[in-house]
Short mmCIF file of C-alpha atoms in Angstrom, two decimals:
data_model
loop_
_atom_site.label_atom_id
_atom_site.label_comp_id
_atom_site.label_asym_id
_atom_site.label_seq_id
_atom_site.Cartn_x
_atom_site.Cartn_y
_atom_site.Cartn_z
CA UNK A 129 0.00 0.00 0.00
CA UNK A 130 1.57 3.26 -1.10
CA UNK A 131 1.48 6.74 0.36
CA UNK A 132 -0.33 7.85 -2.79
CA UNK A 133 -3.63 6.21 -1.84
CA UNK A 134 -3.56 7.76 1.64
CA UNK A 135 -2.73 11.20 0.27
CA UNK A 136 -5.45 10.91 -2.37
CA UNK A 137 -8.05 9.86 0.19
CA UNK A 138 -7.18 12.72 2.55
CA UNK A 139 -7.43 15.19 -0.34
CA UNK A 140 -10.86 13.73 -1.18
CA UNK A 141 -12.01 14.24 2.42
CA UNK A 142 -10.76 17.83 2.42
CA UNK A 143 -12.64 18.53 -0.81
CA UNK A 144 -15.84 17.10 0.68
CA UNK A 145 -15.41 19.24 3.80
CA UNK A 146 -14.73 22.33 1.69
CA UNK A 147 -17.86 21.67 -0.36
CA UNK A 148 -19.84 21.12 2.83
CA UNK A 149 -18.58 24.37 4.31
CA UNK A 150 -19.16 26.35 1.13
CA UNK A 151 -22.41 24.90 -0.19
CA UNK A 152 -24.20 23.23 2.70
CA UNK A 153 -23.32 25.91 5.25
CA UNK A 154 -24.10 28.91 3.09
CA UNK A 155 -25.80 31.41 5.31
CA UNK A 156 -24.28 30.88 8.77
CA UNK A 157 -27.36 32.13 10.60
CA UNK A 158 -29.82 29.88 8.76
CA UNK A 159 -31.45 27.02 10.66
CA UNK A 160 -31.18 23.67 8.88
CA UNK A 161 -34.59 22.04 8.52
CA UNK A 162 -35.21 18.32 8.93
CA UNK A 163 -35.91 17.96 5.20
CA UNK A 164 -32.60 19.60 4.27
CA UNK A 165 -30.78 17.45 6.81
CA UNK A 166 -32.33 14.28 5.40
CA UNK A 167 -31.25 15.29 1.89
CA UNK A 168 -27.69 15.89 3.04
CA UNK A 169 -27.68 12.60 4.92
CA UNK A 170 -28.73 10.88 1.70
CA UNK A 171 -25.91 12.60 -0.18
CA UNK A 172 -23.31 11.36 2.30
CA UNK A 173 -24.79 7.86 2.24
CA UNK A 174 -24.59 7.86 -1.57
CA UNK A 175 -20.93 8.91 -1.36
CA UNK A 176 -20.28 6.06 1.06
CA UNK A 177 -21.88 3.59 -1.35
CA UNK A 178 -19.86 4.95 -4.27
CA UNK A 179 -16.70 4.50 -2.25
CA UNK A 180 -17.74 0.88 -1.67
CA UNK A 181 -17.60 0.40 -5.45
CA UNK A 182 -14.13 1.97 -5.54
CA UNK A 183 -12.96 -0.35 -2.74
CA UNK A 184 -14.18 -3.39 -4.68
CA UNK A 185 -12.33 -2.57 -7.90
CA UNK A 186 -9.25 -1.21 -6.11
CA UNK A 187 -8.72 -4.37 -4.06
CA UNK A 188 -9.78 -6.70 -6.87
CA UNK A 189 -7.28 -5.18 -9.32
CA UNK A 190 -4.72 -4.12 -6.68
CA UNK A 191 -4.82 -0.45 -7.55
CA UNK A 192 -2.17 1.50 -5.63
CA UNK A 193 -0.98 -1.89 -4.26
CA UNK A 194 -4.19 -2.24 -2.24
CA UNK A 195 -4.84 -5.82 -1.18
CA UNK A 196 -1.25 -7.00 -1.57
CA UNK A 197 -0.04 -8.41 1.75
CA UNK A 198 3.59 -9.24 2.38
CA UNK A 199 3.67 -12.43 4.43
CA UNK A 200 6.07 -15.27 4.76
CA UNK A 201 3.58 -17.59 3.08
CA UNK A 202 3.21 -15.26 0.16
CA UNK A 203 6.98 -14.96 -0.19
CA UNK A 204 7.36 -18.72 -0.16
CA UNK A 205 4.65 -19.09 -2.76
CA UNK A 206 6.20 -16.36 -4.87
CA UNK A 207 9.55 -18.20 -5.06
CA UNK A 208 8.73 -21.87 -5.73
CA UNK A 209 12.00 -22.34 -7.58
CA UNK A 210 14.08 -21.70 -4.48
CA UNK A 211 11.97 -24.16 -2.48
CA UNK A 212 12.30 -26.85 -5.14
CA UNK A 213 16.06 -26.24 -5.36
CA UNK A 214 16.35 -26.74 -1.60
CA UNK A 215 14.38 -29.95 -1.77
CA UNK A 216 16.47 -31.20 -4.71
CA UNK A 217 19.73 -30.40 -2.91
CA UNK A 218 18.59 -32.19 0.27
CA UNK A 219 17.45 -35.25 -1.70
CA UNK A 220 20.75 -35.42 -3.61
CA UNK A 221 22.78 -35.24 -0.40
CA UNK A 222 20.76 -38.00 1.23
CA UNK A 223 21.06 -40.18 -1.87
CA UNK A 224 24.84 -39.73 -1.99
CA UNK A 225 25.15 -40.64 1.68
CA UNK A 226 23.00 -43.71 1.16
CA UNK A 227 25.18 -44.92 -1.75
CA UNK A 228 28.38 -44.44 0.25
CA UNK A 229 26.98 -46.34 3.23
CA UNK A 230 25.86 -49.25 1.08
CA UNK A 231 29.27 -49.42 -0.65
CA UNK A 232 31.00 -49.55 2.71
CA UNK A 233 28.67 -52.31 3.86
CA UNK A 234 29.39 -54.37 0.74
CA UNK A 235 33.16 -54.07 1.31
CA UNK A 236 32.76 -55.15 4.89
CA UNK A 237 30.65 -58.12 3.88
CA UNK A 238 33.15 -59.15 1.14
CA UNK A 239 36.10 -59.17 3.57
CA UNK A 240 35.59 -61.96 6.12
CA UNK A 241 36.72 -61.19 9.62
CA UNK A 242 39.97 -62.68 10.81
CA UNK A 243 39.91 -65.61 13.17
CA UNK A 244 39.17 -64.59 16.70
CA UNK A 245 37.46 -61.44 15.61
CA UNK A 246 33.73 -60.91 15.82
CA UNK A 247 31.64 -58.25 14.35
CA UNK A 248 30.14 -55.68 16.67
CA UNK A 249 26.67 -57.11 16.28
CA UNK A 250 27.92 -60.66 16.98
CA UNK A 251 29.84 -59.52 20.03
CA UNK A 252 26.66 -57.98 21.33
CA UNK A 253 24.90 -61.29 20.87
CA UNK A 254 22.55 -60.07 18.15
CA UNK A 255 22.22 -61.03 14.50
CA UNK A 256 24.23 -59.22 11.92
CA UNK A 257 21.97 -56.72 10.18
CA UNK A 258 22.49 -53.79 7.92
CA UNK A 259 21.38 -50.62 9.67
CA UNK A 260 21.36 -47.83 7.20
CA UNK A 261 21.17 -44.27 8.50
CA UNK A 262 18.83 -43.38 5.72
CA UNK A 263 16.39 -46.09 6.73
CA UNK A 264 16.41 -44.90 10.31
CA UNK A 265 15.89 -41.36 9.13
CA UNK A 266 12.94 -42.42 7.01
CA UNK A 267 11.37 -44.28 9.90
CA UNK A 268 11.64 -41.32 12.26
CA UNK A 269 10.22 -39.02 9.64
CA UNK A 270 7.22 -41.27 9.10
CA UNK A 271 6.58 -41.49 12.84
CA UNK A 272 6.82 -37.72 13.40
CA UNK A 273 3.68 -36.04 14.76
CA UNK A 274 1.27 -35.32 11.96
CA UNK A 275 -0.45 -32.53 13.82
CA UNK A 276 2.49 -30.13 13.75
CA UNK A 277 3.18 -27.96 10.75
CA UNK A 278 6.47 -26.74 9.34
CA UNK A 279 6.63 -23.80 11.74
CA UNK A 280 6.17 -26.05 14.77
CA UNK A 281 2.72 -24.69 15.63
CA UNK A 282 -0.23 -26.91 16.32
CA UNK A 283 -3.08 -26.74 13.86
CA UNK A 284 -6.35 -25.19 14.98
CA UNK A 285 -9.60 -26.83 14.06
CA UNK A 286 -11.46 -23.71 12.93
CA UNK A 287 -15.21 -23.53 12.39
CA UNK A 288 -16.18 -21.38 9.44
CA UNK A 289 -19.62 -19.76 9.42
CA UNK A 290 -20.68 -18.59 5.97
CA UNK A 291 -23.65 -18.63 3.65
CA UNK A 292 -23.92 -21.56 1.20
CA UNK A 293 -23.35 -19.32 -1.81
CA UNK A 294 -20.06 -17.96 -0.44
CA UNK A 295 -16.75 -19.58 -1.39
CA UNK A 296 -15.09 -21.48 1.44
CA UNK A 297 -12.30 -19.51 3.07
CA UNK A 298 -10.74 -22.51 4.80
CA UNK A 299 -11.08 -26.28 4.95
CA UNK A 300 -11.41 -26.58 8.71
CA UNK A 301 -7.84 -27.55 9.73
CA UNK A 302 -5.71 -24.62 8.68
CA UNK A 303 -2.07 -23.79 9.36
CA UNK A 304 -2.63 -20.11 8.67
CA UNK A 305 -3.89 -17.90 11.45
CA UNK A 306 -6.79 -15.56 10.58
CA UNK A 307 -5.46 -12.17 9.56
CA UNK A 308 -8.64 -10.10 9.25
CA UNK A 309 -7.41 -8.87 5.87
CA UNK A 310 -9.47 -9.08 2.66
CA UNK A 311 -8.41 -11.62 0.07
CA UNK A 312 -10.29 -10.07 -2.83
CA UNK A 313 -12.41 -7.12 -3.84
CA UNK A 314 -15.68 -8.60 -2.60
CA UNK A 315 -14.35 -9.20 0.91
CA UNK A 316 -12.81 -5.72 1.01
CA UNK A 317 -16.07 -4.04 -0.06
CA UNK A 318 -18.12 -6.01 2.49
CA UNK A 319 -15.61 -5.31 5.28
CA UNK A 320 -15.63 -1.60 4.49
CA UNK A 321 -19.42 -1.31 4.38
CA UNK A 322 -19.81 -3.41 7.55
CA UNK A 323 -17.35 -1.15 9.35
CA UNK A 324 -19.25 1.88 8.07
CA UNK A 325 -22.53 0.42 9.31
CA UNK A 326 -21.07 -0.37 12.75
CA UNK A 327 -19.58 3.11 13.08
CA UNK A 328 -22.79 4.78 11.90
CA UNK A 329 -24.91 2.80 14.36
CA UNK A 330 -22.58 3.57 17.27
CA UNK A 331 -22.68 7.23 16.27
CA UNK A 332 -26.38 7.24 17.11
CA UNK A 333 -25.45 7.03 20.78
CA UNK A 334 -23.04 9.90 20.23
CA UNK A 335 -25.87 12.01 18.81
CA UNK A 336 -27.82 11.66 22.05
CA UNK A 337 -24.89 13.08 24.06
CA UNK A 338 -24.27 15.89 21.56
CA UNK A 339 -27.91 16.91 21.84
CA UNK A 340 -27.58 17.10 25.64
CA UNK A 341 -24.40 19.19 25.39
CA UNK A 342 -25.84 21.70 22.95
CA UNK A 343 -29.00 21.90 25.02
CA UNK A 344 -27.07 22.48 28.28
CA UNK A 345 -25.02 25.34 26.82
CA UNK A 346 -28.17 26.68 25.13
CA UNK A 347 -26.42 26.88 21.77
CA UNK A 348 -28.76 28.60 19.28
CA UNK A 349 -29.90 26.39 16.41
CA UNK A 350 -28.23 28.74 13.92
CA UNK A 351 -24.80 28.10 15.49
CA UNK A 352 -25.05 24.38 16.11
CA UNK A 353 -23.85 23.41 12.64
CA UNK A 354 -20.61 25.39 13.21
CA UNK A 355 -19.88 23.47 16.43
CA UNK A 356 -20.51 20.15 14.71
CA UNK A 357 -18.45 21.05 11.63
CA UNK A 358 -15.29 21.81 13.62
CA UNK A 359 -16.08 18.90 15.91
CA UNK A 360 -16.04 16.59 12.91
CA UNK A 361 -12.65 17.91 11.79
CA UNK A 362 -11.20 17.33 15.25
CA UNK A 363 -12.75 13.86 15.37
CA UNK A 364 -11.17 12.91 12.03
CA UNK A 365 -7.71 13.91 13.26
CA UNK A 366 -8.07 12.09 16.58
CA UNK A 367 -9.44 8.93 15.02
CA UNK A 368 -6.72 8.92 12.37
CA UNK A 369 -4.08 8.92 15.11
CA UNK A 370 -5.89 6.27 17.13
CA UNK A 371 -6.37 3.99 14.11
CA UNK A 372 -2.69 4.29 13.17
CA UNK A 373 -1.62 3.41 16.72
CA UNK A 374 -4.15 0.58 16.93
CA UNK A 375 -3.02 -0.97 13.65
CA UNK A 376 0.64 -0.75 14.68
CA UNK A 377 -0.06 -2.32 18.07
CA UNK A 378 -2.11 -5.19 16.61
CA UNK A 379 0.55 -5.89 13.99
CA UNK A 380 3.27 -6.02 16.64
CA UNK A 381 1.30 -7.66 19.45
CA UNK A 382 -1.45 -9.83 18.03
CA UNK A 383 -2.75 -10.69 21.53
CA UNK A 384 -4.09 -7.13 21.79
CA UNK A 385 -7.08 -8.28 19.73
CA UNK A 386 -8.26 -10.16 22.83
CA UNK A 387 -8.09 -6.97 24.89
CA UNK A 388 -10.16 -5.14 22.28
CA UNK A 389 -12.74 -7.94 22.32
CA UNK A 390 -12.97 -7.93 26.12
CA UNK A 391 -13.33 -4.13 26.06
CA UNK A 392 -16.27 -4.34 23.67
CA UNK A 393 -18.04 -6.98 25.77
CA UNK A 394 -17.47 -4.90 28.91
CA UNK A 395 -18.91 -1.85 27.15
CA UNK A 396 -21.94 -3.86 26.01
CA UNK A 397 -22.68 -5.10 29.53
CA UNK A 398 -22.15 -1.61 30.98
CA UNK A 399 -24.48 -0.10 28.37
CA UNK A 400 -27.13 -2.75 29.01
CA UNK A 401 -27.37 -2.06 32.74
CA UNK A 402 -26.71 1.69 32.60
CA UNK A 403 -29.51 3.96 33.77
CA UNK A 404 -30.55 7.04 31.85
CA UNK A 405 -29.12 9.81 34.00
CA UNK A 406 -28.98 13.51 33.38
CA UNK A 407 -25.59 14.72 32.18
CA UNK A 408 -24.25 17.18 34.81
CA UNK A 409 -21.96 19.31 32.67
CA UNK A 410 -21.62 21.97 35.34
CA UNK A 411 -19.50 19.54 37.39
CA UNK A 412 -17.62 18.21 34.36
CA UNK A 413 -13.85 18.21 34.83
CA UNK A 414 -13.15 19.51 31.34
CA UNK A 415 -15.51 22.47 31.83
CA UNK A 416 -13.85 23.28 35.15
CA UNK A 417 -10.40 22.99 33.58
CA UNK A 418 -11.26 25.38 30.74
CA UNK A 419 -12.67 27.94 33.15
CA UNK A 420 -9.57 27.66 35.29
CA UNK A 421 -7.05 28.40 32.54
CA UNK A 422 -8.94 30.95 30.42
CA UNK A 423 -11.85 33.33 31.05
CA UNK A 424 -15.23 32.30 29.65
CA UNK A 425 -17.37 35.07 28.19
CA UNK A 426 -20.83 35.11 29.79
CA UNK A 427 -22.73 35.02 26.48
CA UNK A 428 -22.49 34.19 22.80
CA UNK A 429 -20.70 36.51 20.41
CA UNK A 430 -22.30 35.45 17.17
CA UNK A 431 -20.74 32.19 15.96
CA UNK A 432 -17.26 33.10 17.25
CA UNK A 433 -15.25 30.84 19.52
CA UNK A 434 -12.99 33.59 20.91
CA UNK A 435 -13.55 37.16 22.03
CA UNK A 436 -12.16 39.81 24.42
CA UNK A 437 -13.09 40.15 28.09
CA UNK A 438 -11.59 43.12 29.98
CA UNK A 439 -8.97 43.44 27.28
CA UNK A 440 -7.90 39.77 27.61
CA UNK A 441 -8.48 36.81 25.37
CA UNK A 442 -11.54 34.79 26.38
CA UNK A 443 -13.55 31.90 24.99
CA UNK A 444 -17.27 31.87 24.37
CA UNK A 445 -19.70 29.16 25.50
CA UNK A 446 -19.62 27.99 21.88
CA UNK A 447 -15.95 27.02 22.32
CA UNK A 448 -16.66 25.19 25.58
CA UNK A 449 -19.44 23.26 23.84
CA UNK A 450 -17.02 22.39 21.02
CA UNK A 451 -14.47 21.01 23.50
CA UNK A 452 -17.17 18.93 25.16
CA UNK A 453 -18.22 17.49 21.78
CA UNK A 454 -14.59 16.61 21.03
CA UNK A 455 -14.09 14.93 24.41
CA UNK A 456 -17.22 12.82 24.06
CA UNK A 457 -16.20 11.72 20.57
CA UNK A 458 -12.84 10.65 21.98
CA UNK A 459 -14.62 8.50 24.57
CA UNK A 460 -16.89 6.95 21.95
CA UNK A 461 -13.92 6.30 19.66
CA UNK A 462 -12.39 4.07 22.36
CA UNK A 463 -15.33 1.71 21.79
CA UNK A 464 -16.10 2.19 18.10
CA UNK A 465 -12.56 1.87 16.69
CA UNK A 466 -11.90 -1.56 18.30
CA UNK A 467 -15.33 -2.61 17.01
CA UNK A 468 -14.29 -1.83 13.42
CA UNK A 469 -10.95 -3.61 14.00
CA UNK A 470 -13.11 -6.63 14.85
CA UNK A 471 -14.50 -6.45 11.31
CA UNK A 472 -11.22 -5.91 9.48
CA UNK A 473 -7.61 -5.22 10.42
CA UNK A 474 -6.86 -3.37 7.21
CA UNK A 475 -5.98 0.18 8.40
CA UNK A 476 -7.23 1.80 5.20
CA UNK A 477 -10.64 0.14 5.45
CA UNK A 478 -10.90 0.99 9.16
CA UNK A 479 -10.01 4.63 8.57
CA UNK A 480 -12.15 5.14 5.46
CA UNK A 481 -15.24 3.56 7.06
CA UNK A 482 -14.79 5.79 10.11
CA UNK A 483 -14.34 8.89 7.96
CA UNK A 484 -17.49 8.42 5.89
CA UNK A 485 -19.54 7.64 8.99
CA UNK A 486 -18.30 10.81 10.73
CA UNK A 487 -18.75 13.00 7.65
CA UNK A 488 -22.48 12.31 7.69
CA UNK A 489 -22.79 12.71 11.45
CA UNK A 490 -23.67 16.41 11.35
CA UNK A 491 -26.49 15.99 8.83
CA UNK A 492 -27.70 12.91 10.69
CA UNK A 493 -27.87 14.93 13.90
CA UNK A 494 -30.14 17.60 12.39
CA UNK A 495 -32.27 14.91 10.73
CA UNK A 496 -32.83 12.96 13.96
CA UNK A 497 -32.60 15.61 16.69
CA UNK A 498 -36.39 15.75 16.99
CA UNK A 499 -36.74 11.96 16.81
CA UNK A 500 -34.15 10.89 19.38
CA UNK A 501 -36.74 10.00 22.00
CA UNK A 502 -38.41 7.56 19.61
CA UNK A 503 -35.37 5.26 19.32
CA UNK A 504 -36.17 3.52 22.61
CA UNK A 505 -34.86 0.10 21.58
CA UNK A 506 -31.75 1.26 19.75
CA UNK A 507 -29.66 0.79 22.90
CA UNK A 508 -30.33 -2.94 22.82
CA UNK A 509 -29.26 -3.10 19.18
CA UNK A 510 -25.95 -1.42 20.04
CA UNK A 511 -25.47 -3.82 22.96
CA UNK A 512 -26.02 -6.81 20.66
CA UNK A 513 -23.65 -5.41 18.01
CA UNK A 514 -20.87 -4.74 20.53
CA UNK A 515 -21.31 -8.16 22.13
CA UNK A 516 -21.27 -9.91 18.75
CA UNK A 517 -18.13 -8.15 17.53
CA UNK A 518 -16.37 -8.58 20.88
CA UNK A 519 -17.14 -12.32 20.98
CA UNK A 520 -16.01 -12.61 17.37
CA UNK A 521 -12.65 -11.08 18.31
CA UNK A 522 -12.18 -13.34 21.34
CA UNK A 523 -12.93 -16.52 19.35
CA UNK A 524 -11.24 -15.54 16.08
CA UNK A 525 -8.73 -18.45 16.34
CA UNK A 526 -11.51 -21.04 16.49
CA UNK A 527 -14.57 -19.51 14.80
CA UNK A 528 -14.39 -17.54 11.56
CA UNK A 529 -17.37 -15.49 10.39
CA UNK A 530 -17.37 -14.61 6.72
CA UNK A 531 -17.59 -10.87 5.99
CA UNK A 532 -21.07 -11.27 4.52
CA UNK A 533 -22.36 -13.09 7.62
CA UNK A 534 -20.96 -10.32 9.85
CA UNK A 535 -22.67 -7.69 7.71
CA UNK A 536 -25.96 -9.60 7.79
CA UNK A 537 -25.94 -10.08 11.58
CA UNK A 538 -25.13 -6.41 12.30
CA UNK A 539 -27.76 -5.19 9.82
CA UNK A 540 -30.39 -7.44 11.43
CA UNK A 541 -29.57 -6.20 14.94
CA UNK A 542 -29.74 -2.58 13.82
CA UNK A 543 -32.95 -3.08 11.85
CA UNK A 544 -34.68 -4.84 14.74
CA UNK A 545 -33.86 -2.01 17.15
CA UNK A 546 -35.01 0.76 14.83
CA UNK A 547 -38.09 -1.14 13.67
CA UNK A 548 -39.19 -2.02 17.20
CA UNK A 549 -38.80 1.62 18.24
CA UNK A 550 -41.40 2.68 15.68
CA UNK A 551 -43.70 -0.35 15.84
CA UNK A 552 -43.98 -0.85 19.61
CA UNK A 553 -45.96 2.06 21.11
CA UNK A 554 -44.30 4.00 23.91
CA UNK A 555 -45.88 4.03 27.38
CA UNK A 556 -48.03 7.12 28.03
CA UNK A 557 -45.58 8.63 30.53
CA UNK A 558 -42.75 8.46 27.95
CA UNK A 559 -44.60 10.32 25.20
CA UNK A 560 -43.26 13.79 24.65
CA UNK A 561 -44.51 16.67 22.63
CA UNK A 562 -42.21 17.32 19.68
CA UNK A 563 -40.80 20.84 19.53
CA UNK A 564 -42.00 22.97 16.68
CA UNK A 565 -39.58 23.19 13.75
CA UNK A 566 -38.05 26.61 13.35
CA UNK A 567 -38.46 28.12 9.89
CA UNK A 568 -35.46 27.93 7.61
#
């Protein structure tokens, strides 16, 4: 994988952000309606689907060296001549040794021992037999354990779960450990879109917290899109660093995948039994820290983050809200990034799926801000998704889920949660009056 593909993708993201800032955010004091937000969400979803097509052809045809993995197995397969030469040299050496031993035995047999002399076998009281080293070597080789491979590792009996129409990825007993890397364009495209779906579903929980933050700081609707825009840029930078570190750690210490899996299961259990509590931002440590190091202006100054207070630099509540959004995204990334690594360990697929999910987060927020209370069963879908991916990571040496099966399971969990939220009526005490939509 070359630097060119990373540079090209980052340039593409910057162009999308520039278009979003110039076209979608035209008129900074204009409130985005739910219809406009839904349209923008559809645009970002279409871009994500188009990128899925690019991923398929890029990995299928190895554009920019995508999908080419340098492993010892691949190197051995790439140089069969050297392997055959080694085998031929070893066979020739053994054959030469065998001929020399047999010649020596014939000479010994042709020359009778002098009187009073006994052969070594006769002196030991046993019959005189020809013991050829090569025969002993062959016997030991045939009796060597069949369950060990050339690298000395024991084979794992691995259960593969896939749909009948999918090609088999392994034959059960496999010497190769699962890598989490796509073998062709189809697997790469499915891994990318599954990671995008996981990240997008986990972002729903992030939207709830963002809504509470903007509500606490009483951010006007006309300025909320500015907070989310710069929050998205900060989130992209932070997640890029975290994904790079995560990929490097997994590549160097493969046992870290078990820690990621345990973390996801712990998060799922914690989310399942967590109570819906009000977010006390007034006692938040980050808010206290900001107020300790720099003055906070008592009110908003348009859509500015900084202003002057008594001739000194000060921040506005809009900046404090931005920092809170960034901190919450960092906390959510600790859960969501390992979840995507449970789908694929290809850093480019992990990063690109995260990027496209985050790019549409702002539009998704404005589209669903008035519907958040209706997604009552979405929490259980997220719990099931986290538990499934975490268990998949813990058992990846013994159970292999095909990329299509993983996508199907996650889509079913997400669809059940969203569908149940709209089909099952809410109890009377949970019904809330929807706020009136401000004119655009």
